[in-house]
XYZ file of C-alpha atoms in Angstrom:
527
model
C -1.110 15.371 -69.603
C -4.373 15.495 -67.692
C -4.756 15.078 -63.961
C -4.901 11.423 -62.907
C -8.238 10.287 -61.449
C -8.464 9.749 -57.699
C -7.697 6.237 -56.594
C -10.283 3.949 -55.030
C -8.425 4.064 -51.705
C -8.605 7.861 -51.589
C -12.304 7.775 -52.395
C -13.017 5.238 -49.672
C -11.071 7.363 -47.210
C -13.193 10.443 -47.924
C -16.383 8.436 -47.553
C -15.183 7.106 -44.224
C -14.428 10.635 -43.008
C -17.946 11.692 -43.934
C -19.525 8.741 -42.178
C -17.751 9.669 -38.932
C -19.987 12.754 -38.704
C -23.650 12.210 -37.875
C -26.146 14.275 -39.912
C -27.555 17.338 -38.170
C -31.299 17.148 -37.583
C -33.142 20.237 -38.838
C -36.693 21.470 -38.319
C -39.331 19.045 -39.549
C -37.334 15.999 -38.570
C -35.360 15.897 -41.813
C -31.621 15.506 -41.858
C -29.202 17.539 -43.895
C -27.335 15.950 -46.750
C -24.043 14.358 -45.877
C -22.189 16.826 -48.003
C -23.583 19.721 -45.974
C -22.687 18.330 -42.566
C -21.699 21.042 -40.114
C -18.886 20.262 -37.645
C -20.399 19.688 -34.251
C -18.936 18.885 -30.837
C -21.296 16.298 -29.396
C -19.536 16.495 -26.005
C -21.114 19.926 -25.717
C -24.365 18.163 -24.813
C -22.696 16.614 -21.757
C -22.988 18.498 -18.466
C -19.687 19.506 -16.887
C -20.263 16.978 -14.095
C -20.473 14.080 -16.592
C -17.366 15.235 -18.446
C -15.492 15.503 -15.154
C -16.597 11.979 -14.262
C -15.162 10.684 -17.546
C -11.845 12.426 -16.849
C -11.548 10.550 -13.554
C -11.035 7.287 -15.457
C -8.028 8.645 -17.387
C -4.404 8.389 -16.453
C -2.317 11.477 -15.712
C -0.871 11.690 -19.236
C -4.202 11.260 -21.042
C -5.839 13.765 -18.759
C -3.185 16.383 -19.527
C -3.684 15.854 -23.248
C -7.461 16.146 -22.904
C -7.083 19.481 -21.134
C -5.489 20.840 -24.324
C -8.477 20.000 -26.558
C -10.467 23.163 -25.846
C -11.022 25.861 -23.233
C -14.028 24.084 -21.755
C -12.137 20.842 -21.231
C -9.269 22.816 -19.696
C -11.664 24.458 -17.247
C -13.500 21.237 -16.357
C -10.216 19.368 -15.838
C -8.926 22.054 -13.494
C -12.102 22.299 -11.441
C -12.498 18.526 -11.086
C -8.877 17.599 -10.336
C -8.691 16.749 -6.646
C -5.229 15.147 -6.610
C -2.075 17.035 -7.582
C 1.605 16.050 -7.442
C 4.255 18.723 -8.020
C 8.006 18.729 -8.491
C 8.570 21.114 -5.587
C 11.625 22.945 -6.874
C 12.038 26.603 -6.015
C 11.787 27.474 -9.734
C 8.022 26.866 -9.794
C 7.312 29.503 -7.132
C 6.375 32.182 -9.708
C 3.833 29.816 -11.294
C 2.025 28.795 -8.112
C -0.602 31.555 -8.279
C -1.743 30.710 -11.805
C -1.436 26.998 -11.129
C -3.794 27.046 -8.157
C -6.141 29.475 -9.897
C -6.707 26.642 -12.339
C -6.652 23.758 -9.838
C -8.827 25.334 -7.171
C -10.454 22.125 -5.937
C -7.353 20.181 -4.901
C -7.799 18.122 -1.729
C -4.749 15.827 -2.024
C -1.363 17.437 -2.627
C 2.113 15.921 -2.921
C 5.257 18.089 -3.003
C 8.476 16.258 -3.884
C 11.942 17.648 -4.432
C 15.120 15.762 -5.320
C 18.311 16.007 -3.302
C 20.224 18.106 -5.820
C 17.613 20.882 -6.077
C 16.490 23.714 -3.827
C 12.945 23.083 -2.640
C 10.021 25.426 -2.121
C 10.308 27.611 0.978
C 7.998 28.715 3.791
C 6.600 31.505 1.626
C 5.526 29.088 -1.081
C 3.955 26.701 1.439
C 1.995 29.582 2.997
C 0.737 30.617 -0.445
C -0.397 27.065 -1.163
C -2.223 26.846 2.169
C -4.140 30.056 1.382
C -5.089 28.883 -2.110
C -6.028 25.326 -1.075
C -8.206 25.644 1.983
C -9.879 22.275 1.341
C -6.733 20.166 1.607
C -7.310 16.863 3.406
C -4.113 14.991 2.480
C -0.589 16.383 2.157
C 2.697 14.634 1.417
C 6.053 16.442 1.699
C 9.216 14.751 0.413
C 12.636 16.360 0.343
C 11.319 19.875 1.085
C 14.429 20.904 3.012
C 13.788 24.667 2.896
C 10.573 24.417 4.911
C 11.058 25.311 8.592
C 9.003 25.020 11.770
C 7.551 28.483 11.157
C 6.433 27.486 7.680
C 4.678 24.396 9.035
C 2.949 26.499 11.676
C 1.577 28.957 9.092
C 0.510 26.042 6.919
C -1.315 24.363 9.814
C -3.257 27.510 10.675
C -4.784 27.650 7.194
C -5.320 23.915 6.547
C -7.515 23.000 9.467
C -9.372 20.289 7.505
C -6.235 18.196 7.064
C -6.771 14.508 7.808
C -3.565 12.883 6.585
C 0.012 14.219 6.768
C 3.092 12.384 5.498
C 6.525 14.022 5.734
C 9.927 12.664 4.800
C 13.482 13.937 4.374
C 12.568 17.442 5.555
C 14.522 19.727 7.910
C 11.813 21.037 10.251
C 11.441 19.398 13.628
C 9.283 18.824 16.664
C 7.914 22.391 16.764
C 6.493 21.992 13.285
C 4.863 18.658 14.167
C 3.396 20.114 17.359
C 1.957 23.006 15.358
C 0.191 20.552 13.069
C -1.257 18.706 16.075
C -2.417 21.956 17.627
C -4.215 23.447 14.628
C -5.293 20.395 12.606
C -7.903 18.963 14.962
C -9.200 16.529 12.306
C -5.811 14.893 11.664
C -6.235 11.105 11.519
C -2.999 9.773 10.000
C 0.538 10.967 10.685
C 3.610 9.512 8.965
C 7.097 10.815 9.775
C 10.215 9.536 7.997
C 13.801 10.794 8.241
C 12.824 14.125 9.773
C 16.205 15.770 10.344
C 14.900 18.332 12.815
C 14.031 15.593 15.299
C 17.378 15.096 16.998
C 18.585 14.399 20.521
C 17.833 17.939 21.719
C 14.365 18.096 20.180
C 11.366 19.015 22.326
C 8.727 16.407 23.131
C 5.864 15.909 20.715
C 2.455 15.831 22.341
C -1.170 16.785 21.978
C -1.990 20.410 22.825
C -2.859 21.059 26.469
C -6.384 22.201 25.666
C -7.173 19.186 23.492
C -10.077 17.321 25.048
C -9.875 14.610 22.404
C -7.889 13.652 19.319
C -8.818 12.268 15.917
C -5.497 10.468 15.376
C -5.999 6.896 14.225
C -2.611 5.971 12.767
C 1.017 6.956 13.440
C 3.995 5.691 11.444
C 7.590 6.496 12.480
C 10.465 5.555 10.155
C 14.224 6.014 10.361
C 14.267 8.610 13.126
C 17.324 9.388 15.231
C 15.289 10.296 18.322
C 11.815 8.957 17.724
C 11.345 8.639 21.475
C 10.207 12.292 21.522
C 6.851 10.961 20.299
C 6.358 9.106 23.604
C 3.895 11.649 25.126
C 1.821 11.636 21.939
C 1.719 7.846 21.727
C 0.908 7.423 25.405
C -1.931 9.952 25.591
C -3.734 9.418 22.261
C -6.693 7.246 23.247
C -8.026 7.017 19.687
C -4.831 5.529 18.220
C -5.508 2.253 16.388
C -2.385 1.678 14.278
C 1.253 2.143 15.304
C 4.227 1.419 13.034
C 7.802 1.934 14.243
C 10.390 1.007 11.626
C 14.191 1.311 11.726
C 14.259 3.951 14.457
C 17.278 4.244 16.743
C 17.275 3.931 20.520
C 15.612 1.717 23.112
C 11.835 1.394 22.603
C 10.903 -0.779 25.582
C 10.140 2.225 27.769
C 7.974 3.837 25.088
C 5.921 0.658 24.688
C 5.511 0.456 28.464
C 4.173 4.013 28.585
C 1.725 3.218 25.779
C 0.426 0.149 27.595
C -0.043 2.064 30.830
C -2.141 4.701 29.076
C -5.227 2.547 28.401
C -4.350 2.120 24.748
C -6.909 1.039 22.140
C -4.282 -0.117 19.624
C -5.378 -2.875 17.264
C -2.400 -2.972 14.872
C 1.306 -2.784 15.800
C 4.331 -3.068 13.504
C 7.823 -3.296 14.995
C 10.669 -3.609 12.485
C 14.421 -3.494 13.061
C 14.168 -1.958 16.509
C 15.931 -2.265 19.806
C 13.003 -3.868 21.590
C 13.071 -6.875 23.894
C 10.642 -9.152 25.693
C 9.952 -6.243 28.056
C 8.422 -4.364 25.138
C 6.407 -7.406 24.036
C 5.181 -7.839 27.602
C 3.944 -4.239 27.480
C 2.195 -4.888 24.160
C 0.411 -7.838 25.744
C -1.499 -5.356 27.926
C -3.115 -3.966 24.756
C -5.815 -6.605 24.670
C -7.429 -5.222 21.498
C -4.435 -6.003 19.281
C -5.502 -7.921 16.160
C -2.425 -7.454 13.947
C 1.169 -7.774 15.155
C 4.384 -7.655 13.108
C 7.634 -8.552 14.877
C 10.265 -8.139 12.165
C 14.005 -8.463 12.755
C 13.993 -7.618 16.448
C 16.793 -9.933 17.653
C 16.184 -9.342 21.362
C 12.644 -10.741 21.255
C 12.258 -14.380 22.246
C 9.680 -17.038 23.034
C 8.971 -15.449 26.414
C 7.779 -12.211 24.865
C 5.654 -14.030 22.299
C 4.055 -16.099 25.073
C 3.094 -12.891 26.916
C 1.393 -11.594 23.773
C -0.380 -14.861 22.949
C -1.793 -15.315 26.450
C -3.356 -11.838 26.629
C -4.018 -10.777 23.026
C -6.636 -13.389 22.277
C -8.180 -11.340 19.468
C -5.023 -11.692 17.374
C -5.889 -12.344 13.716
C -2.633 -11.572 11.866
C 0.835 -12.456 13.130
C 4.064 -11.842 11.188
C 7.375 -12.952 12.704
C 10.762 -12.503 11.057
C 13.154 -14.196 13.442
C 16.224 -13.122 11.443
C 17.470 -16.687 12.030
C 18.445 -15.904 15.619
C 16.542 -19.004 16.826
C 15.094 -17.078 19.771
C 11.504 -17.650 18.651
C 10.444 -21.212 17.923
C 8.131 -24.009 19.000
C 7.603 -22.807 22.560
C 6.221 -19.441 21.526
C 4.219 -20.843 18.608
C 2.610 -23.473 20.843
C 1.307 -20.660 23.024
C -0.079 -18.954 19.915
C -1.829 -22.186 18.947
C -3.319 -22.518 22.431
C -4.604 -18.978 22.962
C -5.011 -17.259 19.556
C -7.906 -19.251 18.150
C -9.014 -16.410 15.854
C -5.751 -16.431 13.892
C -6.367 -15.973 10.157
C -2.911 -15.083 8.840
C 0.502 -16.338 9.928
C 3.853 -15.457 8.369
C 7.012 -17.106 9.710
C 10.345 -16.018 8.232
C 13.599 -17.400 9.566
C 11.735 -19.188 12.366
C 12.713 -22.809 12.921
C 9.280 -24.217 13.670
C 8.822 -27.991 13.752
C 6.014 -30.490 13.340
C 5.058 -30.034 16.985
C 4.083 -26.351 16.815
C 2.758 -26.377 13.245
C 0.490 -29.331 14.035
C -0.899 -27.492 17.063
C -1.561 -24.354 15.012
C -3.170 -26.363 12.215
C -5.434 -28.169 14.679
C -6.455 -25.272 16.942
C -6.513 -22.272 14.590
C -9.434 -23.429 12.491
C -9.869 -19.980 10.860
C -6.338 -19.883 9.433
C -6.654 -18.815 5.781
C -3.198 -17.504 4.862
C 0.111 -19.128 5.772
C 3.693 -18.326 4.715
C 6.716 -20.385 5.761
C 10.017 -18.900 4.585
C 13.693 -19.539 5.233
C 13.270 -22.299 7.809
C 15.588 -25.285 7.887
C 13.237 -27.383 10.020
C 10.125 -27.313 7.806
C 10.068 -30.314 5.493
C 7.702 -32.813 3.930
C 6.315 -34.000 7.270
C 5.263 -30.494 8.280
C 3.700 -29.757 4.878
C 1.760 -33.023 4.983
C 0.487 -32.149 8.464
C -0.719 -28.758 7.244
C -2.405 -30.397 4.251
C -4.325 -32.754 6.539
C -5.428 -30.301 9.214
C -5.746 -26.807 7.687
C -9.190 -27.116 6.183
C -9.778 -23.349 5.904
C -6.400 -22.532 4.313
C -6.816 -20.579 1.077
C -3.336 -19.220 0.328
C -0.078 -20.956 1.100
C 3.477 -19.731 0.465
C 6.600 -21.870 0.924
C 10.025 -20.335 0.309
C 13.542 -21.544 1.003
C 12.530 -24.620 3.009
C 13.858 -28.211 2.607
C 10.621 -29.434 1.038
C 10.557 -32.004 -1.763
C 8.024 -33.164 -4.334
C 6.628 -35.588 -1.790
C 5.517 -32.776 0.499
C 3.883 -30.879 -2.371
C 2.010 -34.055 -3.409
C 0.150 -33.984 -0.083
C -1.543 -30.746 -1.153
C -3.284 -32.576 -3.993
C -5.832 -33.999 -1.557
C -5.435 -31.743 1.486
C -6.530 -28.154 2.146
C -9.820 -28.358 0.210
C -10.261 -24.547 0.148
C -6.773 -23.812 -1.168
C -6.861 -21.432 -4.156
C -3.235 -20.208 -4.387
C 0.024 -22.020 -3.745
C 3.466 -20.448 -4.124
C 6.649 -22.525 -3.860
C 9.943 -20.691 -4.318
C 13.624 -21.465 -3.770
C 12.934 -24.971 -2.522
C 15.834 -26.638 -4.299
C 14.520 -30.205 -4.177
C 11.090 -29.336 -5.615
C 10.926 -29.913 -9.370
C 8.825 -28.241 -12.030
C 7.105 -31.515 -12.872
C 5.333 -31.623 -9.534
C 3.806 -28.230 -10.287
C 2.377 -29.467 -13.578
C 1.094 -32.611 -11.886
C -0.579 -30.616 -9.124
C -2.292 -28.353 -11.650
C -3.731 -31.427 -13.338
C -4.963 -32.833 -10.037
C -6.536 -29.551 -8.881
C -7.569 -27.565 -11.924
C -8.845 -24.560 -9.963
C -5.647 -24.194 -7.910
C -3.199 -21.461 -8.893
C 0.310 -22.913 -8.573
C 3.313 -20.594 -8.776
C 6.815 -22.050 -8.804
C 10.320 -20.959 -9.797
C 10.256 -19.880 -13.432
C 6.459 -19.605 -13.611
C 6.208 -15.844 -13.247
C 8.058 -12.725 -14.202
C 8.060 -9.530 -12.227
C 8.868 -5.953 -13.210
C 9.075 -2.719 -11.266
C 7.589 0.048 -13.391
C 6.351 3.609 -13.013
C 2.690 4.134 -13.877
C 1.181 7.608 -13.569
C 4.120 8.717 -11.458
C 3.837 5.869 -8.942
C 6.140 2.887 -8.584
C 4.318 -0.401 -9.001
C 5.431 -4.005 -8.877
C 3.709 -5.900 -11.669
C 3.755 -9.656 -11.561
C 3.033 -11.951 -14.469
C 0.955 -14.484 -12.581
C 1.018 -18.184 -13.456
C -1.861 -19.643 -15.357
C -4.538 -21.898 -13.983
C -6.177 -24.643 -15.983
C -9.963 -24.371 -15.843
C -12.544 -27.024 -16.531
C -12.944 -27.593 -20.251
C -9.315 -26.815 -20.952
C -9.711 -23.028 -20.888
C -6.620 -21.209 -19.621
C -7.277 -17.848 -17.943
C -4.916 -15.289 -16.473
C -5.159 -14.842 -12.734
C -5.292 -11.081 -12.980
C -7.974 -11.003 -15.672
C -10.714 -10.680 -13.094
C -9.213 -7.649 -11.398
C -11.021 -4.920 -13.244
C -8.616 -3.038 -15.509
C -5.555 -4.916 -14.289
C -5.340 -6.950 -17.480
C -5.187 -3.918 -19.748
C -2.552 -2.232 -17.580
C -0.432 -5.388 -17.547
C -0.781 -5.678 -21.331
C 0.343 -2.089 -21.735
C 3.401 -2.673 -19.560
C 4.270 -5.843 -21.468
C 4.183 -4.034 -24.772
C 6.506 -1.298 -23.499
C 8.960 -3.275 -21.409
C 8.660 -6.895 -22.477
C 9.262 -9.679 -20.012
C 11.945 -8.976 -17.441
C 13.736 -11.497 -15.339
C 11.559 -12.394 -12.369
C 12.605 -11.335 -8.879
C 10.773 -13.347 -6.312
C 9.547 -11.172 -3.440
C 7.499 -13.581 -1.407
C 6.602 -11.177 1.355
C 5.314 -8.607 -1.166
C 3.242 -11.248 -2.930
C 1.865 -12.533 0.339
C 1.041 -8.987 1.391
C -0.876 -8.558 -1.863
C -2.803 -11.753 -1.128
C -3.628 -10.455 2.331
C -4.870 -7.073 1.087
C -7.059 -8.701 -1.532
C -8.763 -10.691 1.191
C -9.285 -7.821 3.642
C -12.640 -6.873 2.193
C -14.000 -10.403 2.219
C -12.704 -11.086 5.726
C -14.254 -7.931 7.165
C -17.648 -8.787 5.736
């Protein structure tokens, strides 16, 4: 039996393979025959800078795979990779030299170690600091073997550091002071669960010979004795942002010291702290404050909010989570309406505001663009109708867990002419039909209600992200477009996540969604 002839499919496949290769141009302008095509790497014509620029658009996984294509791509990837995240177990110590020989241009480094493993030690951190002299951002998580001496050696070599974030480490105040002494360009400092900062810890302060500081932002989270930062907070004239979250102890005195030090703070976050109206009164002396978060501080009341409103007249963003203690209500909000005329964003959670204060805010705060009312038993249809009539600049509105009915939502069909996004969640009396009706009445308005969106927490390129399937908006001409389709590559990323995970049950996180709205508007508001 003779050999069977090749099938048509096999023939077409070979022709397709040949067509994928462009003919090589020879002298005289003639091209070689297709059958004599020589394999050629056309990326060889690209300069290394262009190839590196292409790599920047790839995810971590794709970039690793590209580095395995050839020696040149491996070299270009290593020299152009500025961000590196390592599993900081002690086992990788022997590989650090070769690793940083390859990645010799790293400026942003993250070292993370889980609780069950032994982390890198002082010796490893010193080696990294010698190899990476251009580091500007460093994040340490769970590196329990690093001591104060290791941080001091690290600081001496990394003098260009601008951002330091440490969490769940065992070094203490001496290590932080060493960073402040040697890293003169440090702008952002974040400290979370630092076990070495205990009751007997030394005070944290700027070095004695420091004529000025570059610090712009300090964030303190879950510290046993965060009050040791008092000298640093009180004497740093350049400090713009201060966040104190879930730290033990009384913070009124610290806030008083900050206010007495001619502070230039413009953003303050206080969350789950022992702080009272005395602390808010101290904050009121910081007249440059534009953003203030008072979250779950049960000792704060209307009196403290009145102090802030009367003196902080530049206030643009105000978040209050009253924790349903009923200590902040109409009296404090009326003062906000009277004095804070530049208010652009207001979030009220567990605050029993009534028609009286909301009407005053709607009338006086003509620049109000973002409003969230959550978990209040006193906000009903009358209050929503008042907001619809008077908030002409309102663009984004969130209502959650309030006794609002379809009648209140109907008022938004003709009110708030600039409204582009409306979110209504956990309002038991509101029906799905009113959402469909409102979409028909205002075709450019994005309406999100219970059951309209799904949300999933996923890991993309090593980072945890909350991805929300946004509701759809009906456009003129009957075209239905996804909300996120205009956000660059967001649509492709969401499609990829859908294909891998499918649709998960939605978990409504109103504050996270509202925060996303706020961040999206920061650029437009600042211009």
